[in-house]
Amino acid sequence: MSKEILVRYDRCVGCRSCEMACAVAHSESRTLAGTAMAGEKPAKRIFVHQIRDKKIPINCRHCEEAPCVDACIAGAMRRKADGVVTNVGGDHECTGCWMCVMMCQYGIIRAVINERKAVKCDRECFEEQEDIPACVHACPTGALIYGSVDQFGMERQKEFLIKAIS
Amino acid sequence: MEHVIIGNSAAGLSAAATLCQSKPNAKISIVSDEIHPAYLRCMLTEIVEGKKDLKGIGYHVPAVHASKNLTLHLGVRAEKILLDEKRVCVSDGNTIPYDRLLVATGAIHHSLGIDNESIEGVSPFRTYDQAAGIARMAGKNKHAVVIGAGLTGLRVAQTLNRMGLKVTVVDQASRLLESQLDRESARLIENELYRYGIRFMFDCAPESFLTASYGDVLAGVGLDTGKELKADLAVIGAGVRARSGLVENAGGDTDLGIRVDGHLKTSLPDVYAAGDCVEFRQPGAVSRSFLSALWPFAVEQGRVAALNMLGFDRTYPVPLEKLNATQFGDIPIVSAGKMEGWDDNPVYRDRNGTYRRLFLKDGCLTGYVLMGDIDRAGIYTEAIKRKLPLNGLQKKLLKGNITICDIMNLK
């Protein structure tokens, strides 16, 4: 089963370290200081929303029947064999037609107008030392987890049971 | 079981991919009247501009390439469905047997009945061959007249303008994209295109294509107002209709396009349809048919039709009537819903050129226009699809800080 970025909403404090790490990981400089000094404004692809006092990180689900893949008229957006949905690194380049932005019901695809490119979570952010996405690596509370849905489900069930019987 | 698919573009290939993925040994035949391998139709402007060649806009669907039991018949037109024998007659004299047939014939340009429509210099803009022809005829400083201020017309107009031609767009309507945009956003787009040098003539229609004294080559376009426009090239960006002949001639239900049920099945046994050739009707006793031709819809429909052909039960809801995303000049624009009485509806404008207009009916979002800042457009689209009562979310929609969490609470 492929690995997903899963969220423990009870642990999110809204610090937005994930947003920053995502943006920096997609910059030219690859460091916060470097990005700031170069005046780069890379786009983040994970978004921490807030509804009243609940903090809710929203990220790309890399859907199986991804509406963004259906929508792409340029042949750039595709679902790779490892389950990642991305519009970079393929045979065709993104032409900034914005059809994917129009179709993603989660609203996680952003239009970078001055570059005429649509950007989304493309998992091109992996830390060199650790094989996990930048957002997961940056999260200080363990609200973001990189694992399989089955594994995540099992662990949550175990936690619940331990709590119930103790 | 033998699956036959007529059409080698978005719907046809999506169906083929679904069939291959669900049943790797499925016997599939694809029939296409174009001799070229599948290409991305929406990218034809790149052919006109000379930025890409046919290979550069090639449409590769990996699942289809990996299939072991798929036969591709290119340059072969499906001519007749023999319902009793369950065979399709094709133009090379063969008949192809089917257990399940998918008609994904798309749409085709129909003559507008203008005088001299077939002289050199005049071309529709739908197929690769037509795009290549326009590319050959286009040249810097030449005069081009584009008929139709819809999405096709405006896209080719922009392309020709970028190539240095002097472009005039002509439309019977009183403004561009009349059924997609409200008056204000249409004017803003028109101003942007005007800034780039494109000129518009509304409330008029072409009556004849005029030839030069020396031959059968285009020299101008005569309008019904009496005015004549100089033209070295005329591109017809209107007059595209669903290709429903195969189903119609076999006795199937058609009107604007091929009529299908909630499973994309036609009125003919074991015959399905998907893509631009399909028409839809809003639910209700009295409702008119409409076409909703859009690349993503064709891909979705191909997938759903294929799943139903395999025996799964997948319903396809009536799609949104108008939906599109594009960019004119420096202005990105996304719009949804059929424009009707939009001009009084809630609007938001800011100094950065962001424009958001909502169309509401009975407390639900039924349409929108987003210009400038188009982020999260998908959430607006989803709100329309789900027919969600907005309950005070209107402000967030106008300001552009709506999130999926806001929508998720409403069911």
Coordinates of C-alpha atoms in Angstrom, one line a residue:
Chain A
M1 CA 0.0 0.0 0.0
S2 CA 1.4 3.4 -0.9
K3 CA 2.3 5.9 1.8
E4 CA 0.1 8.9 2.4
I5 CA 0.4 12.1 4.5
L6 CA -2.2 11.5 7.2
V7 CA -3.3 14.0 9.8
R8 CA -3.9 13.7 13.5
Y9 CA -6.2 16.7 13.9
D10 CA -6.0 16.5 17.7
R11 CA -2.3 17.3 17.6
C12 CA -2.3 20.3 15.2
V13 CA -1.6 23.6 16.9
G14 CA -1.6 25.7 13.8
C15 CA 2.1 26.6 13.9
R16 CA 2.3 26.3 10.1
S17 CA 5.8 24.8 10.1
C18 CA 4.5 22.4 7.5
E19 CA 3.5 25.2 5.2
M20 CA 6.9 26.9 5.5
A21 CA 8.8 23.7 5.1
C22 CA 6.8 22.8 2.0
A23 CA 7.4 26.2 0.4
V24 CA 11.2 26.2 1.2
A25 CA 11.5 22.6 -0.1
H26 CA 10.1 23.9 -3.5
S27 CA 12.4 26.9 -3.6
E28 CA 15.7 27.2 -5.5
S29 CA 17.8 27.8 -2.4
R30 CA 16.2 25.0 -0.3
T31 CA 16.8 26.8 2.9
L32 CA 14.7 29.4 4.7
A33 CA 17.4 32.0 4.9
G34 CA 18.4 31.4 1.3
T35 CA 14.9 31.8 0.1
A36 CA 14.3 34.9 2.1
M37 CA 17.6 36.5 0.9
A38 CA 17.0 35.6 -2.7
G39 CA 13.5 37.2 -2.5
E40 CA 11.9 34.0 -3.7
K41 CA 8.2 33.4 -3.0
P42 CA 7.7 29.7 -3.6
A43 CA 4.2 28.4 -3.2
K44 CA 3.2 26.1 -0.3
R45 CA 1.1 23.1 -1.2
I46 CA -0.2 22.2 2.2
F47 CA -2.7 24.6 3.9
V48 CA -3.6 24.9 7.6
H49 CA -7.2 26.1 7.9
Q50 CA -8.9 27.1 11.0
I51 CA -12.6 26.7 11.8
R52 CA -13.3 28.4 15.1
D53 CA -10.6 26.8 17.3
K54 CA -10.0 23.7 15.3
K55 CA -6.8 23.7 13.2
I56 CA -7.1 21.6 10.0
P57 CA -4.2 20.9 7.7
I58 CA -5.5 20.2 4.2
N59 CA -3.2 18.5 1.7
C60 CA -3.4 16.7 -1.6
R61 CA -5.0 13.3 -1.3
H62 CA -3.3 11.9 -4.5
C63 CA -6.7 10.6 -5.5
E64 CA -7.1 7.3 -7.4
E65 CA -9.5 8.8 -9.9
A66 CA -8.0 12.3 -9.6
P67 CA -10.2 15.0 -11.0
C68 CA -7.0 17.0 -11.8
V69 CA -5.6 14.2 -13.9
D70 CA -8.9 14.0 -15.8
A71 CA -8.9 17.8 -16.3
C72 CA -5.4 18.2 -17.6
I73 CA -5.5 19.2 -21.2
A74 CA -1.8 19.3 -21.6
G75 CA -1.0 15.8 -20.6
A76 CA 1.1 17.0 -17.7
M77 CA -0.9 15.8 -14.7
R78 CA -0.7 12.1 -14.1
R79 CA -0.7 9.5 -11.4
K80 CA 2.6 7.7 -11.2
A81 CA 3.1 4.0 -10.4
D82 CA 4.0 4.9 -6.8
G83 CA 0.6 6.6 -6.4
V84 CA 1.8 10.2 -6.5
V85 CA -0.3 12.6 -8.6
T86 CA 1.9 15.2 -10.1
N87 CA 2.3 17.6 -13.1
V88 CA 6.1 17.8 -13.0
G89 CA 8.6 15.4 -14.5
G90 CA 6.5 13.9 -17.2
D91 CA 6.6 14.0 -20.9
H92 CA 4.4 17.1 -21.2
E93 CA 4.8 20.3 -19.3
C94 CA 2.1 22.2 -17.5
T95 CA 0.8 25.1 -19.6
G96 CA -1.1 26.9 -16.9
C97 CA -4.6 26.3 -18.4
W98 CA -6.0 26.2 -14.8
M99 CA -8.4 23.4 -15.5
C100 CA -7.1 21.4 -12.6
V101 CA -7.5 24.4 -10.3
M102 CA -11.1 24.4 -11.4
M103 CA -11.7 20.8 -10.7
C104 CA -9.9 20.0 -7.4
Q105 CA -12.7 19.9 -4.8
Y106 CA -10.1 20.3 -2.0
G107 CA -8.9 23.5 -3.6
I108 CA -5.3 22.4 -3.0
I109 CA -4.0 23.2 -6.5
R110 CA -2.7 26.8 -6.7
A111 CA -2.2 28.9 -9.7
V112 CA 1.2 30.6 -9.9
I113 CA 0.1 33.2 -12.4
N114 CA 3.4 34.9 -13.1
E115 CA 5.0 31.5 -14.0
R116 CA 1.8 30.2 -15.8
K117 CA 2.1 27.0 -13.8
A118 CA -0.3 25.1 -11.5
V119 CA 1.4 23.8 -8.4
K120 CA 0.4 21.1 -6.0
C121 CA 1.9 18.5 -3.6
D122 CA 4.2 16.6 -5.9
R123 CA 6.3 14.9 -3.3
E124 CA 9.4 16.5 -4.8
C125 CA 10.3 17.7 -1.3
F126 CA 11.9 14.7 0.4
E127 CA 14.7 15.4 2.8
E128 CA 17.9 13.8 1.7
Q129 CA 18.5 12.1 5.0
E130 CA 15.0 11.1 5.8
D131 CA 12.7 9.5 3.3
I132 CA 9.7 11.6 4.4
P133 CA 8.0 14.7 3.0
A134 CA 9.2 18.1 4.2
C135 CA 5.9 18.9 5.9
V136 CA 5.9 15.7 7.9
H137 CA 9.5 16.3 8.9
A138 CA 8.8 19.8 10.0
C139 CA 5.8 19.1 12.1
P140 CA 6.8 19.6 15.8
T141 CA 3.8 17.8 17.4
G142 CA 3.5 14.7 15.2
A143 CA 0.2 15.9 13.7
L144 CA 1.4 14.9 10.3
I145 CA 2.3 11.3 9.7
Y146 CA 3.7 9.6 6.7
G147 CA 2.5 6.1 6.5
S148 CA 0.0 3.7 4.9
V149 CA -3.7 4.2 5.6
D150 CA -4.0 0.7 7.0
Q151 CA -1.1 1.2 9.4
F152 CA -2.5 4.5 10.5
G153 CA -5.9 3.0 11.1
M154 CA -4.5 0.1 13.1
E155 CA -2.5 2.4 15.3
R156 CA -5.4 4.7 16.0
Q157 CA -7.5 1.7 16.9
K158 CA -4.8 0.4 19.3
E159 CA -4.6 3.8 21.0
F160 CA -8.4 3.9 21.4
L161 CA -8.5 0.4 22.9
I162 CA -5.6 1.1 25.3
K163 CA -7.3 4.2 26.5
A164 CA -10.6 2.4 26.9
I165 CA -9.2 -0.4 29.0
S166 CA -6.9 1.6 31.2
Chain B
M1 CA -16.3 -10.3 -24.5
E2 CA -15.4 -7.9 -27.3
H3 CA -15.5 -4.2 -26.6
V4 CA -15.5 -1.8 -29.5
I5 CA -14.8 1.9 -29.1
I6 CA -15.5 4.4 -31.8
G7 CA -13.2 7.4 -31.1
N8 CA -9.6 7.8 -30.1
S9 CA -9.6 10.9 -28.0
A10 CA -10.4 11.8 -24.4
A11 CA -13.5 9.6 -23.9
G12 CA -12.4 6.7 -26.1
L13 CA -9.0 6.4 -24.6
S14 CA -10.2 6.9 -21.0
A15 CA -12.7 4.0 -21.6
A16 CA -10.0 1.9 -23.1
A17 CA -7.6 2.5 -20.2
T18 CA -10.4 1.6 -17.7
L19 CA -11.2 -1.6 -19.6
C20 CA -7.5 -2.5 -19.7
Q21 CA -6.9 -1.8 -16.0
S22 CA -10.0 -3.7 -14.9
K23 CA -9.6 -6.6 -17.3
P24 CA -6.1 -6.8 -18.6
N25 CA -6.9 -9.4 -21.2
A26 CA -10.0 -7.7 -22.4
K27 CA -10.4 -7.7 -26.2
I28 CA -10.7 -4.1 -27.3
S29 CA -10.9 -2.5 -30.7
I30 CA -10.6 1.3 -31.2
V31 CA -11.8 2.8 -34.4
S32 CA -10.8 6.3 -35.4
D33 CA -11.4 8.2 -38.7
E34 CA -8.3 10.3 -38.1
I35 CA -5.1 8.7 -39.4
H36 CA -3.0 10.5 -36.8
P37 CA -2.3 8.9 -33.5
A38 CA -4.2 10.3 -30.6
Y39 CA -3.5 13.9 -29.7
L40 CA -4.5 16.5 -27.2
R41 CA -7.1 18.5 -29.0
C42 CA -7.0 21.5 -26.7
M43 CA -3.3 21.9 -27.5
L44 CA -3.9 22.6 -31.2
T45 CA -3.1 26.2 -30.7
E46 CA 0.5 25.1 -30.2
I47 CA 0.3 23.6 -33.7
V48 CA -1.0 26.8 -35.2
E49 CA 1.8 28.7 -33.5
G50 CA 4.4 26.2 -34.6
K51 CA 5.5 25.7 -31.0
K52 CA 4.9 21.9 -31.1
D53 CA 4.5 19.2 -33.7
L54 CA 1.9 16.4 -33.6
K55 CA 4.3 14.2 -31.5
G56 CA 4.6 17.1 -29.0
I57 CA 0.9 17.1 -28.4
G58 CA 0.6 13.3 -28.4
Y59 CA -1.9 11.8 -26.0
H60 CA -0.4 8.8 -24.4
V61 CA -2.4 6.8 -22.0
P62 CA 0.0 4.3 -20.4
A63 CA -2.7 1.6 -19.6
V64 CA -3.7 1.5 -23.2
H65 CA -0.1 1.1 -24.4
A66 CA 0.5 -1.8 -22.1
S67 CA -2.6 -3.6 -23.3
K68 CA -1.9 -6.9 -25.1
N69 CA -5.3 -7.4 -26.7
L70 CA -6.1 -4.0 -28.1
T71 CA -6.4 -3.3 -31.9
L72 CA -6.2 0.2 -33.1
H73 CA -7.9 1.0 -36.5
L74 CA -6.7 4.5 -37.6
G75 CA -8.0 6.3 -40.6
V76 CA -11.1 4.1 -40.6
R77 CA -14.5 5.6 -40.3
A78 CA -17.4 3.8 -38.5
E79 CA -20.3 3.9 -41.0
K80 CA -23.1 1.9 -39.6
I81 CA -24.2 -0.1 -36.5
L82 CA -25.8 -3.4 -37.4
L83 CA -27.8 -3.9 -34.2
D84 CA -29.1 -7.4 -34.8
E85 CA -25.8 -8.8 -35.8
K86 CA -24.0 -6.6 -33.2
R87 CA -21.4 -5.5 -35.7
V88 CA -20.0 -2.1 -36.8
C89 CA -19.5 -1.5 -40.6
V90 CA -16.4 0.5 -41.2
S91 CA -15.1 2.4 -44.2
D92 CA -12.4 -0.1 -45.2
G93 CA -15.1 -2.6 -46.0
N94 CA -14.8 -4.6 -42.8
T95 CA -17.3 -5.2 -40.1
I96 CA -16.2 -5.4 -36.5
P97 CA -18.2 -7.6 -34.0
Y98 CA -19.0 -6.2 -30.6
D99 CA -20.5 -7.4 -27.3
R100 CA -20.4 -3.8 -26.0
L101 CA -20.0 -0.7 -28.1
L102 CA -18.9 2.7 -27.0
V103 CA -19.7 5.7 -29.3
A104 CA -17.1 8.4 -28.5
T105 CA -17.2 10.2 -31.8
G106 CA -17.0 13.6 -30.3
A107 CA -18.0 16.7 -32.2
I108 CA -17.5 18.0 -35.7
H109 CA -17.6 21.3 -37.5
H110 CA -20.7 21.9 -39.6
S111 CA -20.9 24.4 -42.4
L112 CA -22.4 27.7 -41.4
G113 CA -23.8 28.2 -44.8
I114 CA -21.7 31.2 -45.7
D115 CA -21.0 31.8 -49.4
N116 CA -17.6 30.5 -50.5
E117 CA -16.9 28.7 -47.3
S118 CA -14.7 26.2 -48.9
I119 CA -12.2 28.5 -50.6
E120 CA -8.6 28.6 -49.7
G121 CA -7.9 30.8 -46.7
V122 CA -11.0 29.7 -44.8
S123 CA -10.8 27.0 -42.2
P124 CA -12.6 25.6 -39.2
F125 CA -10.4 24.9 -36.2
R126 CA -11.1 21.5 -34.7
T127 CA -8.7 18.9 -36.0
Y128 CA -5.0 18.6 -36.3
D129 CA -5.1 18.8 -40.1
Q130 CA -7.1 22.1 -39.9
A131 CA -4.7 23.5 -37.3
A132 CA -1.7 22.6 -39.5
G133 CA -3.5 24.3 -42.5
I134 CA -4.0 27.4 -40.5
A135 CA -0.4 27.4 -39.4
R136 CA 0.6 27.3 -43.1
M137 CA -1.7 30.1 -44.0
A138 CA -0.9 32.4 -41.1
G139 CA 1.9 34.9 -41.5
K140 CA 3.0 38.0 -39.8
N141 CA 1.0 41.2 -40.6
K142 CA -1.6 39.2 -42.4
H143 CA -5.2 40.0 -41.7
A144 CA -7.2 37.3 -39.9
V145 CA -10.9 37.3 -39.2
V146 CA -12.1 34.8 -36.6
I147 CA -15.8 33.9 -36.6
G148 CA -17.1 33.2 -33.1
A149 CA -16.2 34.9 -29.9
G150 CA -16.6 31.7 -27.9
L151 CA -13.8 29.8 -26.3
T152 CA -12.5 28.3 -29.5
G153 CA -12.6 31.6 -31.4
L154 CA -10.9 33.6 -28.7
R155 CA -8.2 31.0 -28.2
V156 CA -7.2 30.9 -31.9
A157 CA -7.6 34.7 -32.0
Q158 CA -5.1 35.1 -29.2
T159 CA -2.7 32.7 -30.9
L160 CA -2.9 34.4 -34.3
N161 CA -2.4 37.8 -32.5
R162 CA 0.7 36.5 -30.8
M163 CA 2.0 35.4 -34.2
G164 CA 1.8 39.0 -35.4
L165 CA -1.4 38.8 -37.4
K166 CA -4.0 41.6 -37.3
V167 CA -7.0 39.9 -35.8
T168 CA -10.7 40.8 -35.9
V169 CA -13.2 38.6 -34.1
V170 CA -16.8 38.6 -35.3
D171 CA -19.8 37.4 -33.4
Q172 CA -23.6 37.6 -33.6
A173 CA -23.9 38.1 -29.9
S174 CA -23.5 41.5 -28.3
R175 CA -20.4 40.5 -26.4
L176 CA -17.8 37.8 -26.1
L177 CA -18.5 34.5 -24.2
E178 CA -22.1 35.6 -23.9
S179 CA -23.3 32.4 -22.2
Q180 CA -20.3 32.0 -19.9
L181 CA -19.7 35.5 -18.5
D182 CA -21.6 38.4 -17.1
R183 CA -21.4 41.7 -18.8
E184 CA -18.8 43.2 -16.6
S185 CA -16.3 40.3 -16.8
A186 CA -16.9 40.0 -20.5
R187 CA -16.0 43.7 -20.9
L188 CA -12.9 43.3 -18.8
I189 CA -11.7 40.4 -21.0
E190 CA -12.5 42.4 -24.1
N191 CA -10.5 45.3 -22.8
E192 CA -7.5 42.9 -22.1
L193 CA -7.7 41.4 -25.6
Y194 CA -8.1 44.9 -27.1
R195 CA -4.9 45.9 -25.2
Y196 CA -3.2 43.0 -27.1
G197 CA -4.4 44.3 -30.4
I198 CA -7.4 42.1 -31.1
R199 CA -10.5 43.9 -32.4
F200 CA -14.1 42.8 -32.0
M201 CA -17.2 43.3 -34.1
F202 CA -20.4 42.2 -32.4
D203 CA -24.0 42.0 -33.5
C204 CA -23.0 40.9 -36.9
A205 CA -22.6 37.7 -38.9
P206 CA -20.4 36.8 -41.9
E207 CA -22.5 36.5 -45.1
S208 CA -19.8 35.6 -47.6
F209 CA -16.2 35.0 -48.1
L210 CA -14.8 37.4 -50.8
T211 CA -12.2 36.4 -53.3
A212 CA -9.6 38.5 -54.9
S213 CA -10.0 39.3 -58.5
Y214 CA -7.2 36.9 -59.5
G215 CA -8.5 33.7 -58.1
D216 CA -10.2 31.5 -55.6
V217 CA -8.3 32.8 -52.7
L218 CA -9.7 34.7 -49.7
A219 CA -9.4 38.4 -49.7
G220 CA -12.1 39.5 -47.3
V221 CA -15.2 38.7 -45.3
G222 CA -18.6 40.3 -46.1
L223 CA -20.8 40.9 -43.1
D224 CA -24.6 41.0 -43.0
T225 CA -24.3 44.7 -41.9
G226 CA -22.8 45.4 -45.4
K227 CA -19.3 46.0 -44.0
E228 CA -16.4 44.1 -45.6
L229 CA -13.4 43.1 -43.6
K230 CA -10.0 42.6 -45.2
A231 CA -8.9 39.0 -44.6
D232 CA -6.0 36.8 -45.8
L233 CA -7.2 34.1 -43.4
A234 CA -10.6 33.3 -41.9
V235 CA -10.9 30.9 -39.0
I236 CA -14.3 29.5 -38.2
G237 CA -14.5 29.1 -34.4
A238 CA -18.2 28.2 -34.3
G239 CA -20.5 25.7 -35.7
V240 CA -19.3 22.6 -33.9
R241 CA -22.0 20.0 -33.3
A242 CA -22.1 16.6 -31.6
R243 CA -21.4 13.7 -33.9
S244 CA -24.5 11.5 -33.3
G245 CA -25.1 10.1 -36.8
L246 CA -24.1 6.5 -36.0
V247 CA -26.6 6.2 -33.2
E248 CA -29.3 8.3 -35.0
N249 CA -29.1 6.2 -38.1
A250 CA -29.4 3.0 -36.1
G251 CA -32.6 4.3 -34.6
G252 CA -31.2 5.5 -31.3
D253 CA -32.5 8.6 -29.4
T254 CA -30.7 11.7 -30.3
D255 CA -31.5 15.4 -30.3
L256 CA -28.6 17.9 -29.9
G257 CA -26.4 14.9 -29.3
I258 CA -26.7 11.2 -28.2
R259 CA -29.2 10.7 -25.4
V260 CA -28.0 8.6 -22.6
D261 CA -29.4 7.4 -19.2
G262 CA -27.7 7.7 -15.9
H263 CA -25.3 4.9 -16.8
L264 CA -24.3 6.5 -20.1
K265 CA -26.2 3.9 -22.0
T266 CA -27.9 4.9 -25.2
S267 CA -31.4 3.7 -26.2
L268 CA -29.7 1.0 -28.3
P269 CA -28.9 -2.3 -26.6
D270 CA -25.3 -2.7 -25.4
V271 CA -24.4 0.7 -26.9
Y272 CA -22.9 3.4 -24.7
A273 CA -21.8 6.9 -25.4
A274 CA -19.3 9.3 -23.8
G275 CA -17.7 12.6 -24.5
D276 CA -18.6 15.6 -26.7
C277 CA -21.2 13.5 -28.7
V278 CA -23.4 13.1 -25.6
E279 CA -26.3 15.4 -24.7
F280 CA -27.7 15.8 -21.2
R281 CA -30.9 17.0 -19.7
Q282 CA -31.5 18.5 -16.3
P283 CA -33.8 16.2 -14.2
G284 CA -37.4 17.3 -14.3
A285 CA -40.5 16.7 -16.4
V286 CA -39.9 19.6 -18.8
S287 CA -36.2 20.3 -19.4
R288 CA -34.3 21.1 -22.5
S289 CA -31.3 19.1 -23.7
F290 CA -27.8 20.6 -23.6
L291 CA -24.3 19.7 -24.6
S292 CA -21.6 20.0 -22.1
A293 CA -18.4 19.4 -24.0
L294 CA -15.4 19.6 -21.8
W295 CA -12.2 17.5 -21.8
P296 CA -12.4 16.5 -18.2
F297 CA -16.1 15.5 -18.6
A298 CA -15.1 13.3 -21.6
V299 CA -12.4 11.6 -19.6
E300 CA -14.8 11.0 -16.7
Q301 CA -17.6 9.7 -19.0
G302 CA -15.2 7.4 -20.8
R303 CA -14.3 5.8 -17.5
V304 CA -17.9 5.5 -16.2
A305 CA -19.1 4.1 -19.5
A306 CA -16.3 1.5 -19.5
L307 CA -17.1 0.4 -15.9
N308 CA -20.8 0.0 -16.9
M309 CA -19.7 -1.9 -20.0
L310 CA -17.8 -4.3 -17.7
G311 CA -21.0 -4.9 -15.7
F312 CA -20.2 -2.6 -12.8
D313 CA -22.9 -0.2 -11.7
R314 CA -21.7 3.3 -11.9
T315 CA -24.0 6.3 -12.3
Y316 CA -22.9 9.5 -13.9
P317 CA -24.7 12.6 -12.6
V318 CA -25.7 15.3 -15.1
P319 CA -22.7 17.5 -15.5
L320 CA -22.5 21.3 -15.0
E321 CA -23.8 23.0 -18.1
K322 CA -21.0 25.5 -18.5
L323 CA -17.6 25.1 -17.0
N324 CA -14.2 26.3 -18.1
A325 CA -10.9 27.6 -17.1
T326 CA -8.5 29.6 -19.3
Q327 CA -6.4 32.8 -19.5
F328 CA -6.9 35.8 -21.8
G329 CA -3.8 37.9 -22.0
D330 CA -2.7 38.3 -18.4
I331 CA -6.1 37.5 -16.9
P332 CA -6.8 34.0 -15.7
I333 CA -10.5 33.3 -15.6
V334 CA -12.6 30.4 -14.4
S335 CA -16.4 30.3 -14.9
A336 CA -19.2 27.9 -14.2
G337 CA -22.9 27.8 -14.7
K338 CA -25.1 29.0 -17.5
M339 CA -25.2 32.8 -17.5
E340 CA -28.6 34.1 -16.9
G341 CA -29.4 37.4 -15.3
W342 CA -26.1 37.5 -13.7
D343 CA -25.6 41.2 -13.6
D344 CA -27.3 41.9 -10.4
N345 CA -25.6 39.1 -8.5
P346 CA -23.1 39.5 -5.6
V347 CA -19.7 40.7 -6.8
Y348 CA -16.3 41.3 -5.2
R349 CA -13.6 43.4 -6.8
D350 CA -10.2 44.5 -5.5
R351 CA -7.4 46.7 -6.6
N352 CA -5.3 43.7 -7.8
G353 CA -7.8 43.0 -10.5
T354 CA -9.5 40.2 -8.6
Y355 CA -13.1 39.8 -9.6
R356 CA -15.6 37.3 -8.2
R357 CA -19.2 37.1 -9.2
L358 CA -21.6 34.6 -7.7
F359 CA -24.9 33.3 -9.1
L360 CA -27.2 32.1 -6.4
K361 CA -30.6 30.4 -6.7
D362 CA -32.6 29.4 -3.6
G363 CA -29.7 29.9 -1.4
C364 CA -27.4 27.6 -3.4
L365 CA -24.5 28.5 -5.7
T366 CA -25.4 27.8 -9.3
G367 CA -22.6 29.6 -11.0
Y368 CA -19.5 31.8 -10.6
V369 CA -16.9 33.8 -12.4
L370 CA -13.5 34.2 -10.9
M371 CA -10.9 36.4 -12.5
G372 CA -7.4 37.3 -11.4
D373 CA -7.2 35.2 -8.3
I374 CA -8.6 31.9 -9.3
D375 CA -7.3 29.7 -6.4
R376 CA -9.8 27.3 -4.8
A377 CA -12.1 27.5 -7.8
G378 CA -12.6 23.7 -7.4
I379 CA -14.3 24.3 -4.1
Y380 CA -16.8 26.6 -5.8
T381 CA -17.3 23.9 -8.5
E382 CA -17.9 21.4 -5.8
A383 CA -20.4 23.6 -4.0
I384 CA -22.4 23.8 -7.3
K385 CA -22.1 20.1 -8.0
R386 CA -23.4 19.2 -4.5
K387 CA -26.2 21.8 -4.7
L388 CA -25.2 22.9 -1.2
P389 CA -27.3 25.5 0.6
L390 CA -24.7 28.1 1.4
N391 CA -26.0 29.2 4.9
G392 CA -23.9 32.3 5.2
L393 CA -20.8 31.2 3.3
Q394 CA -21.4 33.8 0.6
K395 CA -19.0 36.2 2.2
K396 CA -16.2 33.6 2.2
L397 CA -16.9 32.8 -1.4
L398 CA -16.7 36.4 -2.4
K399 CA -13.6 37.1 -0.4
G400 CA -11.9 34.0 -1.7
N401 CA -11.1 32.4 1.7
I402 CA -13.5 29.5 1.4
T403 CA -12.1 26.1 2.3
I404 CA -13.1 22.5 1.8
C405 CA -13.8 22.3 5.6
D406 CA -16.6 24.9 5.2
I407 CA -18.2 22.8 2.5
M408 CA -17.7 19.5 4.3
N409 CA -19.9 20.5 7.1
L410 CA -22.8 20.9 4.8
K411 CA -24.4 17.8 3.5

